[in-house]
Each structure stands twice: as C-alpha cells, then as structure tokens.
CSV table of C-alpha atoms and ligand atoms in Angstrom, one decimal:
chain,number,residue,atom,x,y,z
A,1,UNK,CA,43.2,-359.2,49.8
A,2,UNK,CA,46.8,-359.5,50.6
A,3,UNK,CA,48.1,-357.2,53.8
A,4,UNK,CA,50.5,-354.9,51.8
A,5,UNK,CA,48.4,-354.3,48.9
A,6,UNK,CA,45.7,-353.7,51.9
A,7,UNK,CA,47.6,-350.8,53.4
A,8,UNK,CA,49.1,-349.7,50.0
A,9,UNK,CA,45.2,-348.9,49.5
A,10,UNK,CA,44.1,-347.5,52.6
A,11,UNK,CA,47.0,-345.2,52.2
A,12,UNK,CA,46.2,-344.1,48.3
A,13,UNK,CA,42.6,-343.2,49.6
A,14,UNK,CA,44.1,-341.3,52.7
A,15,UNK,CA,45.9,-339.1,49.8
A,16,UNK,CA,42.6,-338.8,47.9
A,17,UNK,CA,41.0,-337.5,51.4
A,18,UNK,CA,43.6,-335.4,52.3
A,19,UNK,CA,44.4,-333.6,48.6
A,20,UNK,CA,41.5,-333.8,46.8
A,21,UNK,CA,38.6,-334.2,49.0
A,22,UNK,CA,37.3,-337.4,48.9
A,23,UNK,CA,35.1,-338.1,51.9
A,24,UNK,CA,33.3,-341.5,52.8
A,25,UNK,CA,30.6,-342.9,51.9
A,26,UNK,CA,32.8,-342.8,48.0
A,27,UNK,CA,30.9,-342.6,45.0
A,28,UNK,CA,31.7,-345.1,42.6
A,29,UNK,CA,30.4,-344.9,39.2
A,30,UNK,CA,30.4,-348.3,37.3
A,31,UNK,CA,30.6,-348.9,34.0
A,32,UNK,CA,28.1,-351.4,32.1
A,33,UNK,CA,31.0,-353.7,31.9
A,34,UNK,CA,32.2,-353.9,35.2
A,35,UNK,CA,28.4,-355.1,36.1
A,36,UNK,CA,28.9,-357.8,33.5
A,37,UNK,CA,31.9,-358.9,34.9
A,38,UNK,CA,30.6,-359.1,38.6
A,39,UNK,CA,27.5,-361.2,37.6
A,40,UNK,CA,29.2,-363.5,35.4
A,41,UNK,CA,31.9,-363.9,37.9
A,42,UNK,CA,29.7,-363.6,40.7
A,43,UNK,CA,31.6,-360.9,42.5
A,44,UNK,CA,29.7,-359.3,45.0
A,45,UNK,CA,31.0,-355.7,44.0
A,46,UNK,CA,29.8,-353.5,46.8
A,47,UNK,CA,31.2,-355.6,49.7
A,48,UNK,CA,35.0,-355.9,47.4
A,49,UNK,CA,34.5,-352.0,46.6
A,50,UNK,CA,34.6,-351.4,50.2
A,51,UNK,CA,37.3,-353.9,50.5
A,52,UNK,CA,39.7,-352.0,48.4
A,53,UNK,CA,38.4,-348.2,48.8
A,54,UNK,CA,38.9,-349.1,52.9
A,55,UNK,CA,35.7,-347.6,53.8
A,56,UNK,CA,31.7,-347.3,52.8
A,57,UNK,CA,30.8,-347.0,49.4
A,58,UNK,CA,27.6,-345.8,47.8
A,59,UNK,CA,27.3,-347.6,44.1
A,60,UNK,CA,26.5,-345.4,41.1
A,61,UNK,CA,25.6,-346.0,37.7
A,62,UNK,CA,24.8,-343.2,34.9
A,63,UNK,CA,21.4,-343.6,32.6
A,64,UNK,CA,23.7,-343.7,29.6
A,65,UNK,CA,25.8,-347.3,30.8
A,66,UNK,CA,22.2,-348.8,32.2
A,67,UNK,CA,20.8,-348.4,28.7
A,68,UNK,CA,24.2,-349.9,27.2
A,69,UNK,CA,23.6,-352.8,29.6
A,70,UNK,CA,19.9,-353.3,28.4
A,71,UNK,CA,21.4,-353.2,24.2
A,72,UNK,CA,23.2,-356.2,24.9
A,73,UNK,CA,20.1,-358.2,25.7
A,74,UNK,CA,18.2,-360.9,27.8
A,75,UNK,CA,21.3,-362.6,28.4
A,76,UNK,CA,22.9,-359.9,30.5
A,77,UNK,CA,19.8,-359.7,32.8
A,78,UNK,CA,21.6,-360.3,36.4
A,79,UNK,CA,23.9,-357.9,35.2
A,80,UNK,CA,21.4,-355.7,34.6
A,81,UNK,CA,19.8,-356.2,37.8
A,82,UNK,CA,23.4,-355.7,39.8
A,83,UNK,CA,22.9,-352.0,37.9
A,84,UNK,CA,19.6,-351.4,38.6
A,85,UNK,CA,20.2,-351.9,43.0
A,86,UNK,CA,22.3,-349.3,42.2
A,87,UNK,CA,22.1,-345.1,42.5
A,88,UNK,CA,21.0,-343.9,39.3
A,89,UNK,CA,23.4,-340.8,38.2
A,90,UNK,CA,21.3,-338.3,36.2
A,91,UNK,CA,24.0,-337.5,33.1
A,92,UNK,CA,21.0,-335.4,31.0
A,93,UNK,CA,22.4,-337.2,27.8
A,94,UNK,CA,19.1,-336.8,25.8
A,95,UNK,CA,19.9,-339.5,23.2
A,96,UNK,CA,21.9,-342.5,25.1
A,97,UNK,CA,25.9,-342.5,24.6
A,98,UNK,CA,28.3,-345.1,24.5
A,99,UNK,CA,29.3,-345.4,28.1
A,100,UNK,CA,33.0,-344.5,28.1
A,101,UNK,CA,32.2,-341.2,26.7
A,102,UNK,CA,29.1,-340.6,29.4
A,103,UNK,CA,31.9,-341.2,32.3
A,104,UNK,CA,34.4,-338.7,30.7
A,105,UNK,CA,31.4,-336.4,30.3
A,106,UNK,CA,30.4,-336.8,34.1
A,107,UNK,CA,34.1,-336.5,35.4
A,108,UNK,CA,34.6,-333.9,33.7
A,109,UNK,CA,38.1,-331.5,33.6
A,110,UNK,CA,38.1,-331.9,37.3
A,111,UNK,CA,36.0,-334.6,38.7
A,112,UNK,CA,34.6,-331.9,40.9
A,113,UNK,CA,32.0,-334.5,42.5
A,114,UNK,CA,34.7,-336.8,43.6
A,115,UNK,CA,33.8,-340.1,41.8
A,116,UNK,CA,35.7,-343.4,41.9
A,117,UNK,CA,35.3,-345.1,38.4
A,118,UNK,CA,34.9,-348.3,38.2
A,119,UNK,CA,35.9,-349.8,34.4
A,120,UNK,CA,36.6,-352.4,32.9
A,121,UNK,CA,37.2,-349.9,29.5
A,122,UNK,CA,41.5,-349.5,28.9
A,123,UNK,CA,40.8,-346.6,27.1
A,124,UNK,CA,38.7,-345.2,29.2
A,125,UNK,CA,41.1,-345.8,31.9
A,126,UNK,CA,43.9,-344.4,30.2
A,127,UNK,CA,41.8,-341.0,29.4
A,128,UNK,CA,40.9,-340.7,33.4
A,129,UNK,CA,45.0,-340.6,34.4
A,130,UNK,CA,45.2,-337.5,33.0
A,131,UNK,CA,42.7,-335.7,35.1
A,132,UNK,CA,43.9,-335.2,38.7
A,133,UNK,CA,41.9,-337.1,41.9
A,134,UNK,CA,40.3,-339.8,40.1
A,135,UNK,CA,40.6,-343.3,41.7
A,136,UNK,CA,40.1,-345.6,39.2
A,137,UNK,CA,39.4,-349.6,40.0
A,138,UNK,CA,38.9,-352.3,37.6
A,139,UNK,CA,38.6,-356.5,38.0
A,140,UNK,CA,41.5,-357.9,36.7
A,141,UNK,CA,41.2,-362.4,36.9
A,142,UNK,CA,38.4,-361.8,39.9
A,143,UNK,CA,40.8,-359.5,41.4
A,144,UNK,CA,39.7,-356.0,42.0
A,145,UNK,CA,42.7,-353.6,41.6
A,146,UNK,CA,42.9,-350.1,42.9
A,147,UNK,CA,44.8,-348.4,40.4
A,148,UNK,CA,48.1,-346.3,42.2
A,149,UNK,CA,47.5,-342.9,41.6
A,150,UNK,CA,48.8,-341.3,38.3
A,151,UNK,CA,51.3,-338.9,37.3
A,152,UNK,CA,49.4,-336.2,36.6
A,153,UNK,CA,47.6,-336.8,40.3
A,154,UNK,CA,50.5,-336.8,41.5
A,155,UNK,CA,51.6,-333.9,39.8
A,156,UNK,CA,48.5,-332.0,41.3
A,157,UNK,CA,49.0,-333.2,44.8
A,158,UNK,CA,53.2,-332.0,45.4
A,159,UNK,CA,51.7,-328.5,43.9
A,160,UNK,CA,49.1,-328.4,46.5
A,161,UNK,CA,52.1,-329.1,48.9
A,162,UNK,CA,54.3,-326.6,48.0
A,163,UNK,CA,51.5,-324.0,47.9
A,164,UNK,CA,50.2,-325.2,51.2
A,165,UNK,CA,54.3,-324.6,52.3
A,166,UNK,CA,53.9,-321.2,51.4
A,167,UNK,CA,51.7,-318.6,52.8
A,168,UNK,CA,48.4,-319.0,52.0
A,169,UNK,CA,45.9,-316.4,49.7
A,170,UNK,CA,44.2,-314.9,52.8
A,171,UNK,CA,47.9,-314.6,54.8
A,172,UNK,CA,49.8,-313.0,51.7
A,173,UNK,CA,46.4,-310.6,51.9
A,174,UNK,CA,47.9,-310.0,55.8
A,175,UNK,CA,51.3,-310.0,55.0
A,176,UNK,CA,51.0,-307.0,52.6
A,177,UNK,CA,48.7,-305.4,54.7
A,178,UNK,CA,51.1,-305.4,57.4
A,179,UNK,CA,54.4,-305.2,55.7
A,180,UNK,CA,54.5,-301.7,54.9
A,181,UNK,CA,54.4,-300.2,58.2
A,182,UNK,CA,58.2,-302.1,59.0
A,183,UNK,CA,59.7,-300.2,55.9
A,184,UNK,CA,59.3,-296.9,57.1
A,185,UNK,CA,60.1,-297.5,60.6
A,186,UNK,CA,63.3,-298.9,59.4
A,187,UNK,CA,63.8,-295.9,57.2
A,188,UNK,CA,62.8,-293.5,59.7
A,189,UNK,CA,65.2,-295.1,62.1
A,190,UNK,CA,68.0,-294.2,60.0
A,191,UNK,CA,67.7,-290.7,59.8
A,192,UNK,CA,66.6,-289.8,63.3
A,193,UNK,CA,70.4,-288.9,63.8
A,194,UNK,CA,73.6,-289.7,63.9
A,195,UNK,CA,75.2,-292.1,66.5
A,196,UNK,CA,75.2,-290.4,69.8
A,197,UNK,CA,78.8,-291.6,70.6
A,198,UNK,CA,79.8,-290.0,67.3
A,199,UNK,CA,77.8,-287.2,68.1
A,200,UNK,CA,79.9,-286.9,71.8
A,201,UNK,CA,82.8,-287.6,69.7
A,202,UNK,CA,82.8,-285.0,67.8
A,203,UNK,CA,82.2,-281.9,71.1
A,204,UNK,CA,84.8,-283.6,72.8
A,205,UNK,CA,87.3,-283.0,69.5
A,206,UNK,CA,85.9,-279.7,69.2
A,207,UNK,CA,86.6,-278.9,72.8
A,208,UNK,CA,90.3,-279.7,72.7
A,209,UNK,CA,90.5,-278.1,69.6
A,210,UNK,CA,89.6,-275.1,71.0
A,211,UNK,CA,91.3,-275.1,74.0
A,212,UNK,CA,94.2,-275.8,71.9
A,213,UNK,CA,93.9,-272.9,69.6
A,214,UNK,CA,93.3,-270.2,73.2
A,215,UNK,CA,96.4,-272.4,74.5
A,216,UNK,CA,98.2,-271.2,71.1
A,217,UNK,CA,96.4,-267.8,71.3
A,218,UNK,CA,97.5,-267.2,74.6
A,219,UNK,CA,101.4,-268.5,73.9
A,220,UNK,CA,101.2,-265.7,70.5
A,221,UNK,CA,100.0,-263.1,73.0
A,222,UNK,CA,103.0,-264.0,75.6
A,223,UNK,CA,105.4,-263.7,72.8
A,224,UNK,CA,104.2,-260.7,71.3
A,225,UNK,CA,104.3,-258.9,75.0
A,226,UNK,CA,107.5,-260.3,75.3
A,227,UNK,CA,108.8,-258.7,72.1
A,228,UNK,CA,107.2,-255.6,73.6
A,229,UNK,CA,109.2,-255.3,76.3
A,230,UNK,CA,112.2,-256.1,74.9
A,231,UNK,CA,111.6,-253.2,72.6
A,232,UNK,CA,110.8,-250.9,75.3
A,233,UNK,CA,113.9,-252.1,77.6
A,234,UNK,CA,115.9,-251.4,74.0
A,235,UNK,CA,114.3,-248.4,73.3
A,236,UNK,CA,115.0,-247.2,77.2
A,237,UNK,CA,118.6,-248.4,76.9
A,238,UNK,CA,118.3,-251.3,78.8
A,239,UNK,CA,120.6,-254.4,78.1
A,240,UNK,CA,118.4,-256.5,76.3
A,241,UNK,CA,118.2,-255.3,72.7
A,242,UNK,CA,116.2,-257.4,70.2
A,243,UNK,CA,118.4,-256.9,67.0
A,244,UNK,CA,122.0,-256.7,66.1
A,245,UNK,CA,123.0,-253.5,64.6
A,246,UNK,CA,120.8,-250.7,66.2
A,247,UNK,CA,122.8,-251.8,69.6
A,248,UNK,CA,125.9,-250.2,69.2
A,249,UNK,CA,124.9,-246.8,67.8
A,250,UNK,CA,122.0,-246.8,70.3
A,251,UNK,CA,124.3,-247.1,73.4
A,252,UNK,CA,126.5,-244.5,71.6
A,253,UNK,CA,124.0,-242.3,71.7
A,254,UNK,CA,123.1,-242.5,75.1
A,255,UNK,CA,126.9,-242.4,76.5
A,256,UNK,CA,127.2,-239.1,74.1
A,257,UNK,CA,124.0,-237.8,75.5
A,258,UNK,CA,124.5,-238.7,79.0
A,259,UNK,CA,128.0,-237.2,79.5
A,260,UNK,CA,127.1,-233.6,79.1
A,261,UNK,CA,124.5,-234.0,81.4
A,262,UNK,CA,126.4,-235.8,83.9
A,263,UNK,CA,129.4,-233.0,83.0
B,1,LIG,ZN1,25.0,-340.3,29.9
C-alpha cells in the first residue's frame, strides 16, 4: 500500500474512533462476494483488512451471506471455507435473504454496533453512504480500497463538533442552575441607592442653599430695621426722612410747635 493512501487511512479510522466510536479489534462484516473475490484472487483478506483499517480486525460474516455463498455451489467451496473461519453474525432472518438486504438490516439506521462492511455490492455501497459512521471497503483490481468517508458522515461528524463547541447537556443543566442567582444580584445592585457622590452632592447644594436663603433672610431683616429707624428718626424729627412730601409739613409742625414752648 502506497504511504499517502497509508496515512490518508489511518487518519479516516482515527475520525471513526474519535466521532463515532469505533474501537479496535473492528468488526468487519463481509459480504458473500467479497469471499469470492479473495479466494479466486487469493487475497488473504484478514492480513489486507488490517492493512487498510491500520489496526486488528475480527472477520464477520452474517448467516444470510454464508447461505448465499453455499446457493452458488461446489465451485465456490474455498470461498466458502474463507467464510466459514470467520465470526458467524447471528441476523435471526428465519428464511435466508439475499445478502445486500441482510447487511442493511444488520447496520441498521445507525450502525449502532460499529461494523466495517466489506462489499463488493455498488448498490449496496451506495445505500450505506447515507448512514453516518460506516466504513465501507471493497477490492477493486486486487486492491482493497477504504472508501473516504461520505457526506452524510461527514455531515454527522462537524455537528457533533459544533455541539461539542457548545456547552454540553449536563453543563446547560449547571448553567441554568446557576444563572439565576446573577440576575437578581445585578438587579438588587441597582436599587440599593443612589450614587453616594450624588447623594453628598445633593447636602452640599442643600447646605449652600440654605445658608443662602438665612444670608438673604438676614439682609431682609437689616433692611427692614433699617426702614425702622429711619421712620422713627422721621417720626422724632430727625434729619433723615424716608419720603418726599411728609418732610416739609413735618418740620413745620415741629418749628410751629416748638416756638411757643421755647417763647
Ligand atoms: Zn440475515
């Protein structure tokens, strides 16, 4: 096998390890057709199934493909002793399927059990790229190929990555356990009360503002004992009068008055 396709592989099933599971030794289910193809090519399958799945492999083969393998008579005998070495996989198919449809069946929505398929079955092949996590290999010319992985795998694997980005189930459980509690601290900070320098502000306005007004208190009273006087000093005949017209006859008055008196 050549180096890149080597590490393009070993790569692909580090993927399959890391997002869907996949642990060593690999299952690999084979088709009745991929046995063919080994024995009459005399390919010795488990030694090249570890080649290209980079790791130990334990070979699999459902009731359903062994019995397809036996229809097709004496002639196919090695093949169906390369099947026969093999794991049987119990499919409980009570009357013997063709086995494409047996595989599908055992895969399933989800290939839960993490099998590697090996086909030799196009169709077959194309109906397995459209369930996520399946490796699929198949011998192409005596090579075997491990298929790059398909859309829909690849679909299911960046999802897994964004959700694995994200908080997961059991953290969004702590978050909104926790996350309450800030909110009302943060509200509760709010209202405690206003900001203390405002709050200093404020006296400090309301201080001068009263001085200010017993400043202007205190000027009205000076004023108004000013006018007092006056008037009294007017009143007493003094010099000072506080208006314009009572002055004369006032002073009158007091000179008619006074020069009897003095007389
Ligand atoms: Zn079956």
């Amino acid at each position: 096998m050549r180096q890149n396709r080597s590490k393009a592989y070993r790569k692909l099933m580090a993927m399959y390890s890391t997002s869907f599971g996949f642990r060593q030794p690999y299952q690999v289910l084979v088709d009745s057709e991929t046995c063919d193809t080994a024995s009459s090519q005399k390919i010795d399958l488990l030694t090249r199934m570890e080649s290209v799945l980079v790791g130990s492999v334990k070979m699999m083969i459902t009731q359903c493909c062994i019995h397809e393998l036996y229809l097709k008579g004496k002639s196919h005998q090695p093949a169906v002793d390369l099947a026969k070495s093999f794991e049987r996989r119990k499919c409980n198919h009570k009357e013997a399927m063709p086995g494409d449809e047996c595989i599908a069946a055992v895969v399933g929505e989800t290939n839960k059990h993490r099998y590697v398929i090996a086909t030799q079955s196009h169709p077959l092949r194309v109906g397995l790229r459209a369930i996520p996590g399946v490796p699929i290999v198949h011998i192409n010319r005596s090579v075997m190929i491990l298929e790059p992985a398909s859309d829909t795998t690849l679909q299911f694997k960046h999802r897994a990555e964004q959700d694995a980005l994200g908080p997961s189930t059991s953290e969004k459980a702590m978050l909104s356990a926790v996350a309450p509690p800030p909110e009302p601290v943060v509200k509760k900070k709010g209202p405690k009360g206003p900001n203390p320098l405002s709050v200093k502000k404020k006296a400090r306005k309301h201080a001068t503002q009263e001085v200010n007004t017993r400043v202007a208190a205190a000027r009205v009273e000076k004023v108004h004992a000013g006018n007092k006087r006056k008037l009294h000093e007017a009143e007493d005949g003094g010099k000072v009068s506080a208006g314009a017209e009572p002055r004369p006859k006032r002073r009158r008055r007091n000179k008619t008055a006074s020069r009897p008196v003095e007389v």
